[in-house]
Amino acid sequence: MTEDIKKGLAGVVVDYTAISKVNPETNSLLYRGYPVQDLAAAKSFEEVALLLWNGELPSEVECSEFCAFERANRALDSRVKAAIDLLPVDCHPMDTARTAVSVIGANHPLASDSSPEAELRKAKELFAAFPAVVAYDQRRRRGLDLVEPREDLNYAQNFLWMTFGEEAAEEVVDAFRVSMVLYAEHSFNASTFAARVITSTLADLHSAVTGAIGALKGPLHGGANEAVMHTFDEIGIDKNESREEAAARAKAWMEKALSEKKKVMGFGHRVYKHGDSRVPTMKAALDRMIEYYSRDEILGLYDGLQVAMDEAKGIQPNLDYPAGPTYHLMGFDTEMFTPLFIAARITGWTSHIMEQRASNALIRPLSAYNGPEQRSF
Ligand code: COA
């Protein structure tokens, strides 16, 4: 008998969620009912985090209380720093991130408490603590010292401050905030589902986030934003080149790649088949960065690849496509891009972990056996 196998669980609806709604027909994405582009236009990342966790946008009081909490919990714990310092500087930053979350979990005073109150506290603390992990990891790879957080800066400003040791311009802070809002949540993607599977066994929040980081590392998922930059590097970034020249080289590169049947990262999506709802907002942020840094050749590379892919296969870019070059222009090393995705997605993952626990059933699908029949040795 042939079983009806849904390879990759494609098209399978596995549970309800009230956290976000992806609608591929209308290319839209709602967080708790609000269009993501509206949130990106008007709300801080801190407000979006509270919306995802609590289901409603915060009042002014709730917002300032959380901001004070977040600012007070930003410093890199000395035990986490010691664990990071044991890792080689050439390991992948996703390995650093995964290890750091595990160490944070092992040292948490409420490690074995998975009550809703304890989980929300852990989620908020992780949200506050994680940027220091990314910032310090980029710095130590460059032979630089840790930069302490500043309580007078908001989340996005402080993230950039801890990474680069200088205050970022308003335009840069805003593009960074937009990227965090857009990366925050996206329903049952692979890493979120991994977090829900782990939670369904009644394991703790830090175990679920650590597992989710493992799932996010792969280039078919979060790793795609790094891979986009590797593509740009392979084509060659020449600051002195005009936009048109860069576009022509990128187009030729894409035509060759597709003729060799290569998968080009940053394009395509399991759910969206006519374009990713988040791309126009992220592309607008990228355009602002290209203008701010006067880097028109990046736009040429971006357009050249996109046009060639559209003409050849009609496949559209996903969020990772504009996000990769945006982070590059800001000065992040390419391998730090996926850890930045984690910083944002901690909000979505932890919301799903709490939702899963509130209405839990162990996730344990069946398989169809296609190995040898019973035999003796
Ligand atoms: N480059 C080239 N061809 C692509 C492509 C890409 N990025 N994405 C999809 N295709 C092609 C496939 O080769 C396949 O063509 P075929 O039918 O001629 O074999 C067809 O489109 C369907 O692709 P498939 O991989 O089966 O679709 P999927 O729904 O399983 O894939 C992704 C979704 C995201 C895994 C896929 O688009 C991909 O690998 N993209 C690149 C990685 C990426 O950017 N990931 C981030 C996602 S947010």
Tab-separated table of C-alpha atoms and ligand atoms in Angstrom:
chain	number	residue	atom	x	y	z
A	1	MET	CA	0.000	0.000	0.000
A	2	THR	CA	1.375	3.447	-0.821
A	3	GLU	CA	0.910	5.899	1.986
A	4	ASP	CA	-0.077	9.497	1.354
A	5	ILE	CA	3.211	11.015	2.525
A	6	LYS	CA	3.351	14.807	2.827
A	7	LYS	CA	7.079	15.256	2.261
A	8	GLY	CA	8.348	18.199	4.299
A	9	LEU	CA	4.835	18.432	5.799
A	10	ALA	CA	4.026	20.630	2.773
A	11	GLY	CA	0.430	21.800	2.910
A	12	VAL	CA	-0.216	20.091	6.261
A	13	VAL	CA	-2.012	22.173	8.901
A	14	VAL	CA	-0.759	20.896	12.262
A	15	ASP	CA	-2.364	23.224	14.819
A	16	TYR	CA	-4.058	26.555	15.470
A	17	THR	CA	-2.090	29.672	16.317
A	18	ALA	CA	-3.305	33.132	17.339
A	19	ILE	CA	0.139	34.705	16.982
A	20	SER	CA	0.447	35.430	13.270
A	21	LYS	CA	-1.346	34.808	10.026
A	22	VAL	CA	0.447	34.336	6.719
A	23	ASN	CA	-1.850	34.750	3.733
A	24	PRO	CA	-0.104	33.782	0.498
A	25	GLU	CA	-3.141	34.764	-1.602
A	26	THR	CA	-2.941	38.394	-0.543
A	27	ASN	CA	0.804	38.407	0.241
A	28	SER	CA	0.012	39.565	3.732
A	29	LEU	CA	1.335	38.867	7.200
A	30	LEU	CA	-0.500	39.814	10.384
A	31	TYR	CA	0.963	39.798	13.898
A	32	ARG	CA	-1.963	39.358	16.303
A	33	GLY	CA	-4.174	40.908	13.611
A	34	TYR	CA	-1.969	43.890	12.722
A	35	PRO	CA	-0.325	44.081	9.258
A	36	VAL	CA	3.427	43.762	9.711
A	37	GLN	CA	4.147	46.705	7.418
A	38	ASP	CA	2.000	48.964	9.646
A	39	LEU	CA	3.900	47.805	12.730
A	40	ALA	CA	7.234	48.350	10.944
A	41	ALA	CA	6.158	51.878	10.008
A	42	ALA	CA	5.081	52.994	13.454
A	43	LYS	CA	6.108	50.759	16.339
A	44	SER	CA	9.312	50.085	18.245
A	45	PHE	CA	10.638	46.536	18.324
A	46	GLU	CA	9.988	46.515	22.066
A	47	GLU	CA	6.276	47.244	21.436
A	48	VAL	CA	6.086	44.506	18.798
A	49	ALA	CA	7.652	42.029	21.225
A	50	LEU	CA	4.996	42.835	23.832
A	51	LEU	CA	2.287	42.506	21.184
A	52	LEU	CA	3.509	39.035	20.215
A	53	TRP	CA	3.783	37.825	23.813
A	54	ASN	CA	0.619	39.401	25.219
A	55	GLY	CA	-1.701	39.507	22.219
A	56	GLU	CA	-2.298	43.272	22.481
A	57	LEU	CA	-0.211	46.374	21.883
A	58	PRO	CA	1.090	47.710	25.204
A	59	SER	CA	-0.184	50.808	26.964
A	60	GLU	CA	2.352	53.573	27.565
A	61	VAL	CA	2.861	52.367	31.127
A	62	GLU	CA	3.342	48.726	30.079
A	63	CYS	CA	5.759	49.856	27.426
A	64	SER	CA	7.897	51.978	29.712
A	65	GLU	CA	7.929	49.264	32.383
A	66	PHE	CA	9.158	46.715	29.856
A	67	CYS	CA	11.721	49.120	28.401
A	68	ALA	CA	13.146	49.704	31.886
A	69	PHE	CA	13.281	45.921	32.457
A	70	GLU	CA	14.926	45.361	29.078
A	71	ARG	CA	17.551	48.066	29.709
A	72	ALA	CA	18.359	46.580	33.123
A	73	ASN	CA	18.920	43.069	31.720
A	74	ARG	CA	21.248	43.762	28.797
A	75	ALA	CA	24.674	43.101	30.286
A	76	LEU	CA	26.564	40.006	29.153
A	77	ASP	CA	26.554	37.558	32.098
A	78	SER	CA	30.154	36.716	33.075
A	79	ARG	CA	29.380	32.960	32.851
A	80	VAL	CA	28.054	33.379	29.319
A	81	LYS	CA	31.081	35.462	28.354
A	82	ALA	CA	33.400	32.799	29.805
A	83	ALA	CA	31.634	30.098	27.740
A	84	ILE	CA	31.869	32.197	24.569
A	85	ASP	CA	35.561	32.808	25.214
A	86	LEU	CA	36.124	29.032	25.181
A	87	LEU	CA	34.808	28.801	21.597
A	88	PRO	CA	37.162	29.209	18.645
A	89	VAL	CA	36.933	32.588	16.909
A	90	ASP	CA	36.423	30.794	13.625
A	91	CYS	CA	33.417	28.716	14.720
A	92	HIS	CA	30.161	29.796	13.150
A	93	PRO	CA	28.463	32.598	15.159
A	94	MET	CA	25.317	30.455	15.152
A	95	ASP	CA	27.296	27.945	17.242
A	96	THR	CA	28.161	30.748	19.658
A	97	ALA	CA	24.509	31.795	19.794
A	98	ARG	CA	23.280	28.240	20.385
A	99	THR	CA	25.852	27.691	23.137
A	100	ALA	CA	25.100	31.028	24.794
A	101	VAL	CA	21.362	30.331	25.029
A	102	SER	CA	22.100	26.920	26.486
A	103	VAL	CA	24.402	28.453	29.126
A	104	ILE	CA	21.812	31.121	29.958
A	105	GLY	CA	19.237	28.331	30.444
A	106	ALA	CA	21.528	26.195	32.608
A	107	ASN	CA	22.173	29.119	34.945
A	108	HIS	CA	18.610	30.367	35.131
A	109	PRO	CA	17.256	30.461	38.706
A	110	LEU	CA	13.865	29.272	37.389
A	111	ALA	CA	15.357	26.594	35.096
A	112	SER	CA	12.843	23.947	36.111
A	113	ASP	CA	9.833	26.289	36.358
A	114	SER	CA	7.736	26.366	33.184
A	115	SER	CA	4.751	28.230	34.622
A	116	PRO	CA	3.372	30.974	32.331
A	117	GLU	CA	4.851	33.667	34.603
A	118	ALA	CA	8.299	32.046	34.630
A	119	GLU	CA	8.269	31.531	30.857
A	120	LEU	CA	7.304	35.121	30.144
A	121	ARG	CA	10.080	36.304	32.425
A	122	LYS	CA	12.591	34.005	30.700
A	123	ALA	CA	11.427	35.238	27.286
A	124	LYS	CA	11.835	38.883	28.260
A	125	GLU	CA	15.237	38.282	29.834
A	126	LEU	CA	16.468	36.406	26.760
A	127	PHE	CA	15.201	39.198	24.519
A	128	ALA	CA	17.215	41.681	26.591
A	129	ALA	CA	20.350	39.556	27.010
A	130	PHE	CA	20.805	38.166	23.509
A	131	PRO	CA	22.061	41.289	21.648
A	132	ALA	CA	25.175	41.339	23.865
A	133	VAL	CA	25.969	37.793	22.688
A	134	VAL	CA	25.888	38.819	19.023
A	135	ALA	CA	27.671	42.122	19.597
A	136	TYR	CA	30.448	40.566	21.667
A	137	ASP	CA	30.875	37.682	19.229
A	138	GLN	CA	31.422	40.007	16.281
A	139	ARG	CA	33.863	42.097	18.321
A	140	ARG	CA	35.950	39.205	19.660
A	141	ARG	CA	36.381	37.896	16.108
A	142	ARG	CA	37.828	41.280	15.213
A	143	GLY	CA	40.114	41.228	18.267
A	144	LEU	CA	38.049	43.918	20.033
A	145	ASP	CA	36.850	44.124	23.634
A	146	LEU	CA	33.317	43.916	24.943
A	147	VAL	CA	31.339	47.172	24.888
A	148	GLU	CA	29.038	47.601	27.882
A	149	PRO	CA	25.375	48.398	27.167
A	150	ARG	CA	23.972	51.904	27.664
A	151	GLU	CA	20.684	52.355	29.496
A	152	ASP	CA	19.985	55.695	27.779
A	153	LEU	CA	19.587	53.979	24.387
A	154	ASN	CA	16.640	51.996	23.034
A	155	TYR	CA	16.965	48.356	21.926
A	156	ALA	CA	18.041	49.051	18.340
A	157	GLN	CA	20.367	51.924	19.259
A	158	ASN	CA	21.982	49.899	22.018
A	159	PHE	CA	22.422	46.803	19.818
A	160	LEU	CA	24.382	48.858	17.286
A	161	TRP	CA	26.288	50.644	20.074
A	162	MET	CA	27.416	47.358	21.663
A	163	THR	CA	28.448	45.973	18.265
A	164	PHE	CA	30.327	48.936	16.846
A	165	GLY	CA	31.242	50.963	19.947
A	166	GLU	CA	29.759	54.131	18.493
A	167	GLU	CA	26.301	55.627	18.266
A	168	ALA	CA	24.617	54.807	14.975
A	169	ALA	CA	22.906	57.426	12.835
A	170	GLU	CA	19.122	57.669	13.115
A	171	GLU	CA	18.619	56.301	9.592
A	172	VAL	CA	20.679	53.203	10.405
A	173	VAL	CA	18.895	52.624	13.716
A	174	ASP	CA	15.558	52.825	11.954
A	175	ALA	CA	16.482	50.346	9.211
A	176	PHE	CA	17.758	47.982	11.898
A	177	ARG	CA	14.512	48.337	13.885
A	178	VAL	CA	12.487	47.591	10.745
A	179	SER	CA	14.506	44.413	10.115
A	180	MET	CA	13.878	43.244	13.695
A	181	VAL	CA	10.123	43.819	13.373
A	182	LEU	CA	9.959	41.963	10.049
A	183	TYR	CA	12.035	39.010	11.268
A	184	ALA	CA	10.116	38.663	14.545
A	185	GLU	CA	7.476	36.106	13.619
A	186	HIS	CA	6.286	33.959	10.734
A	187	SER	CA	3.921	31.200	11.901
A	188	PHE	CA	4.978	27.537	11.652
A	189	ASN	CA	8.330	27.925	9.864
A	190	ALA	CA	10.950	25.218	10.478
A	191	SER	CA	12.625	26.756	13.547
A	192	THR	CA	9.339	27.713	15.209
A	193	PHE	CA	7.971	24.256	14.584
A	194	ALA	CA	11.184	22.782	16.052
A	195	ALA	CA	10.636	24.938	19.155
A	196	ARG	CA	7.038	23.718	19.396
A	197	VAL	CA	8.073	20.066	18.993
A	198	ILE	CA	10.599	20.425	21.823
A	199	THR	CA	8.078	22.252	24.016
A	200	SER	CA	5.507	19.530	23.344
A	201	THR	CA	7.700	17.087	25.296
A	202	LEU	CA	7.402	19.516	28.264
A	203	ALA	CA	11.058	20.490	27.963
A	204	ASP	CA	12.005	24.003	29.135
A	205	LEU	CA	12.019	27.259	27.143
A	206	HIS	CA	15.796	27.495	26.750
A	207	SER	CA	15.949	23.949	25.340
A	208	ALA	CA	13.284	24.864	22.802
A	209	VAL	CA	15.066	28.076	21.772
A	210	THR	CA	18.400	26.253	21.530
A	211	GLY	CA	16.821	23.675	19.211
A	212	ALA	CA	15.179	26.416	17.166
A	213	ILE	CA	18.578	28.059	16.667
A	214	GLY	CA	19.858	24.776	15.246
A	215	ALA	CA	16.984	24.717	12.757
A	216	LEU	CA	17.492	28.362	11.824
A	217	LYS	CA	21.152	27.830	10.971
A	218	GLY	CA	20.476	25.980	7.724
A	219	PRO	CA	20.655	27.863	4.406
A	220	LEU	CA	17.131	26.785	3.431
A	221	HIS	CA	15.906	28.779	6.427
A	222	GLY	CA	17.661	31.598	8.328
A	223	GLY	CA	21.079	30.913	6.863
A	224	ALA	CA	19.783	32.289	3.563
A	225	ASN	CA	20.509	35.918	4.544
A	226	GLU	CA	24.211	35.062	4.835
A	227	ALA	CA	24.108	33.065	1.629
A	228	VAL	CA	22.752	36.107	-0.231
A	229	MET	CA	25.846	38.050	0.768
A	230	HIS	CA	28.086	35.179	-0.322
A	231	THR	CA	26.391	35.411	-3.725
A	232	PHE	CA	27.084	39.157	-3.865
A	233	ASP	CA	30.709	38.464	-2.877
A	234	GLU	CA	31.038	35.761	-5.510
A	235	ILE	CA	29.761	38.132	-8.185
A	236	GLY	CA	32.152	40.732	-6.734
A	237	ILE	CA	31.337	44.019	-5.002
A	238	ASP	CA	33.136	46.949	-6.611
A	239	LYS	CA	32.373	50.279	-4.938
A	240	ASN	CA	33.552	52.169	-8.026
A	241	GLU	CA	31.191	50.394	-10.380
A	242	SER	CA	28.001	52.030	-11.658
A	243	ARG	CA	24.617	50.573	-10.842
A	244	GLU	CA	24.124	49.521	-14.480
A	245	GLU	CA	27.485	47.753	-14.717
A	246	ALA	CA	26.855	45.880	-11.466
A	247	ALA	CA	23.350	44.895	-12.629
A	248	ALA	CA	24.686	43.515	-15.920
A	249	ARG	CA	27.276	41.342	-14.143
A	250	ALA	CA	24.700	40.113	-11.620
A	251	LYS	CA	22.247	39.224	-14.387
A	252	ALA	CA	24.905	37.231	-16.229
A	253	TRP	CA	25.834	35.435	-12.967
A	254	MET	CA	22.217	34.480	-12.320
A	255	GLU	CA	21.651	33.217	-15.875
A	256	LYS	CA	24.694	30.994	-15.564
A	257	ALA	CA	23.687	29.753	-12.079
A	258	LEU	CA	20.202	28.854	-13.269
A	259	SER	CA	21.517	27.155	-16.399
A	260	GLU	CA	23.584	24.982	-14.026
A	261	LYS	CA	20.367	24.260	-12.040
A	262	LYS	CA	21.701	25.958	-8.904
A	263	LYS	CA	19.404	27.066	-6.097
A	264	VAL	CA	19.993	30.715	-5.427
A	265	MET	CA	19.477	31.636	-1.789
A	266	GLY	CA	17.176	34.524	-0.949
A	267	PHE	CA	14.614	33.525	-3.573
A	268	GLY	CA	11.507	31.390	-3.253
A	269	HIS	CA	9.348	30.456	-0.309
A	270	ARG	CA	7.428	27.389	0.806
A	271	VAL	CA	4.284	29.414	1.530
A	272	TYR	CA	4.450	32.573	-0.603
A	273	LYS	CA	4.397	31.755	-4.276
A	274	HIS	CA	3.851	35.311	-5.587
A	275	GLY	CA	6.219	37.284	-3.387
A	276	ASP	CA	7.035	37.590	0.300
A	277	SER	CA	4.818	40.069	2.182
A	278	ARG	CA	7.810	41.453	4.090
A	279	VAL	CA	10.039	42.227	1.113
A	280	PRO	CA	8.643	45.661	0.052
A	281	THR	CA	9.151	47.079	3.569
A	282	MET	CA	12.650	45.605	3.904
A	283	LYS	CA	13.592	46.688	0.379
A	284	ALA	CA	12.566	50.265	1.237
A	285	ALA	CA	14.861	50.073	4.289
A	286	LEU	CA	17.671	48.721	2.080
A	287	ASP	CA	17.115	51.584	-0.382
A	288	ARG	CA	17.507	54.067	2.463
A	289	MET	CA	20.773	52.399	3.500
A	290	ILE	CA	22.068	52.398	-0.078
A	291	GLU	CA	21.375	56.122	-0.235
A	292	TYR	CA	22.818	56.776	3.221
A	293	TYR	CA	26.070	54.947	2.454
A	294	SER	CA	26.102	56.048	-1.258
A	295	ARG	CA	26.435	52.462	-2.474
A	296	ASP	CA	24.516	52.372	-5.743
A	297	GLU	CA	26.436	49.340	-6.988
A	298	ILE	CA	24.675	47.241	-4.294
A	299	LEU	CA	21.352	48.238	-5.827
A	300	GLY	CA	22.704	47.180	-9.215
A	301	LEU	CA	23.609	43.726	-7.907
A	302	TYR	CA	20.231	43.442	-6.172
A	303	ASP	CA	18.248	44.434	-9.270
A	304	GLY	CA	20.333	42.368	-11.670
A	305	LEU	CA	19.795	39.132	-9.768
A	306	GLN	CA	16.127	39.806	-9.128
A	307	VAL	CA	15.293	40.684	-12.733
A	308	ALA	CA	17.153	37.658	-14.095
A	309	MET	CA	15.436	35.297	-11.632
A	310	ASP	CA	12.022	36.767	-12.440
A	311	GLU	CA	12.584	36.489	-16.201
A	312	ALA	CA	13.905	32.926	-16.018
A	313	LYS	CA	11.710	31.316	-13.364
A	314	GLY	CA	9.230	33.890	-12.045
A	315	ILE	CA	10.509	33.211	-8.512
A	316	GLN	CA	10.414	36.218	-6.178
A	317	PRO	CA	12.824	37.278	-3.403
A	318	ASN	CA	12.134	36.420	0.229
A	319	LEU	CA	12.930	38.603	3.275
A	320	ASP	CA	16.519	37.365	3.450
A	321	TYR	CA	17.281	38.900	0.055
A	322	PRO	CA	17.019	42.594	1.065
A	323	ALA	CA	18.003	41.892	4.708
A	324	GLY	CA	21.452	40.462	3.847
A	325	PRO	CA	22.824	43.518	2.003
A	326	THR	CA	21.194	45.854	4.562
A	327	TYR	CA	23.164	44.248	7.408
A	328	HIS	CA	26.300	44.284	5.239
A	329	LEU	CA	26.010	48.019	4.662
A	330	MET	CA	25.561	48.585	8.406
A	331	GLY	CA	28.916	46.894	9.005
A	332	PHE	CA	27.899	43.469	10.309
A	333	ASP	CA	30.129	40.571	9.259
A	334	THR	CA	28.255	38.210	6.946
A	335	GLU	CA	28.227	35.305	9.393
A	336	MET	CA	26.504	37.494	11.993
A	337	PHE	CA	23.375	37.923	9.851
A	338	THR	CA	21.602	34.760	11.045
A	339	PRO	CA	22.314	35.534	14.729
A	340	LEU	CA	20.613	38.901	14.081
A	341	PHE	CA	17.619	36.924	12.832
A	342	ILE	CA	17.669	35.020	16.156
A	343	ALA	CA	17.597	38.279	18.129
A	344	ALA	CA	14.381	39.166	16.333
A	345	ARG	CA	12.806	35.697	16.243
A	346	ILE	CA	13.282	35.100	19.984
A	347	THR	CA	9.998	37.014	20.270
A	348	GLY	CA	8.101	34.732	17.884
A	349	TRP	CA	9.675	31.508	19.156
A	350	THR	CA	8.952	32.266	22.805
A	351	SER	CA	5.377	33.303	21.972
A	352	HIS	CA	4.889	29.943	20.241
A	353	ILE	CA	6.532	28.078	23.119
A	354	MET	CA	4.030	29.638	25.531
A	355	GLU	CA	1.121	28.998	23.158
A	356	GLN	CA	2.151	25.366	22.685
A	357	ARG	CA	2.456	24.801	26.423
A	358	ALA	CA	-0.926	26.388	27.104
A	359	SER	CA	-2.664	23.860	24.849
A	360	ASN	CA	-0.206	21.007	24.599
A	361	ALA	CA	-0.271	17.674	22.792
A	362	LEU	CA	2.956	15.741	22.280
A	363	ILE	CA	3.981	16.163	18.630
A	364	ARG	CA	4.733	12.675	17.422
A	365	PRO	CA	3.860	11.897	13.786
A	366	LEU	CA	3.919	8.480	12.156
A	367	SER	CA	6.247	7.153	9.492
A	368	ALA	CA	5.762	4.601	6.736
A	369	TYR	CA	8.431	1.899	6.986
A	370	ASN	CA	10.187	1.086	3.717
A	371	GLY	CA	13.152	-0.938	4.999
A	372	PRO	CA	13.652	-4.711	4.712
A	373	GLU	CA	10.901	-7.092	5.869
A	374	GLN	CA	11.477	-8.931	9.146
A	375	ARG	CA	14.509	-11.247	8.826
A	376	SER	CA	16.880	-13.201	11.021
A	377	PHE	CA	20.630	-12.865	11.249
B	1	COA	N1	16.624	29.152	-6.794
B	1	COA	C1	16.411	28.426	-7.909
B	1	COA	N2	15.331	27.655	-8.090
B	1	COA	C2	14.429	27.624	-7.089
B	1	COA	C3	14.584	28.379	-5.912
B	1	COA	C4	15.738	29.155	-5.788
B	1	COA	N3	15.949	29.873	-4.698
B	1	COA	N4	13.534	28.157	-5.101
B	1	COA	C5	12.740	27.300	-5.733
B	1	COA	N5	13.281	26.977	-6.946
B	1	COA	C6	12.724	26.065	-7.919
B	1	COA	C7	13.137	24.646	-7.597
B	1	COA	O1	14.366	24.320	-8.194
B	1	COA	C8	11.980	23.865	-8.142
B	1	COA	O2	12.107	23.817	-9.539
B	1	COA	P1	11.736	22.488	-10.341
B	1	COA	O3	10.261	22.307	-10.092
B	1	COA	O4	12.098	22.828	-11.738
B	1	COA	O5	12.565	21.404	-9.721
B	1	COA	C9	10.777	24.749	-7.831
B	1	COA	O6	11.304	26.091	-7.807
B	1	COA	C10	10.125	24.444	-6.508
B	1	COA	O7	11.112	24.509	-5.492
B	1	COA	P2	11.098	23.708	-4.121
B	1	COA	O8	12.435	23.813	-3.464
B	1	COA	O9	10.549	22.340	-4.341
B	1	COA	O10	10.013	24.517	-3.323
B	1	COA	P3	9.843	24.529	-1.789
B	1	COA	O11	8.517	25.120	-1.531
B	1	COA	O12	10.166	23.238	-1.150
B	1	COA	O13	11.048	25.522	-1.398
B	1	COA	C11	12.475	26.968	-0.414
B	1	COA	C12	11.011	26.613	-0.656
B	1	COA	C13	12.523	28.222	0.446
B	1	COA	C14	13.175	25.835	0.359
B	1	COA	C15	13.199	27.197	-1.758
B	1	COA	O14	12.549	28.220	-2.471
B	1	COA	C16	14.660	27.516	-1.564
B	1	COA	O15	15.481	26.609	-1.402
B	1	COA	N6	15.025	28.832	-1.583
B	1	COA	C17	16.369	29.238	-1.307
B	1	COA	C18	16.638	29.279	0.196
B	1	COA	C19	16.051	30.469	0.865
B	1	COA	O16	16.150	31.585	0.391
B	1	COA	N7	15.456	30.219	2.035
B	1	COA	C20	14.856	31.258	2.844
B	1	COA	C21	13.380	31.061	2.889
B	1	COA	S1	12.596	32.391	3.746
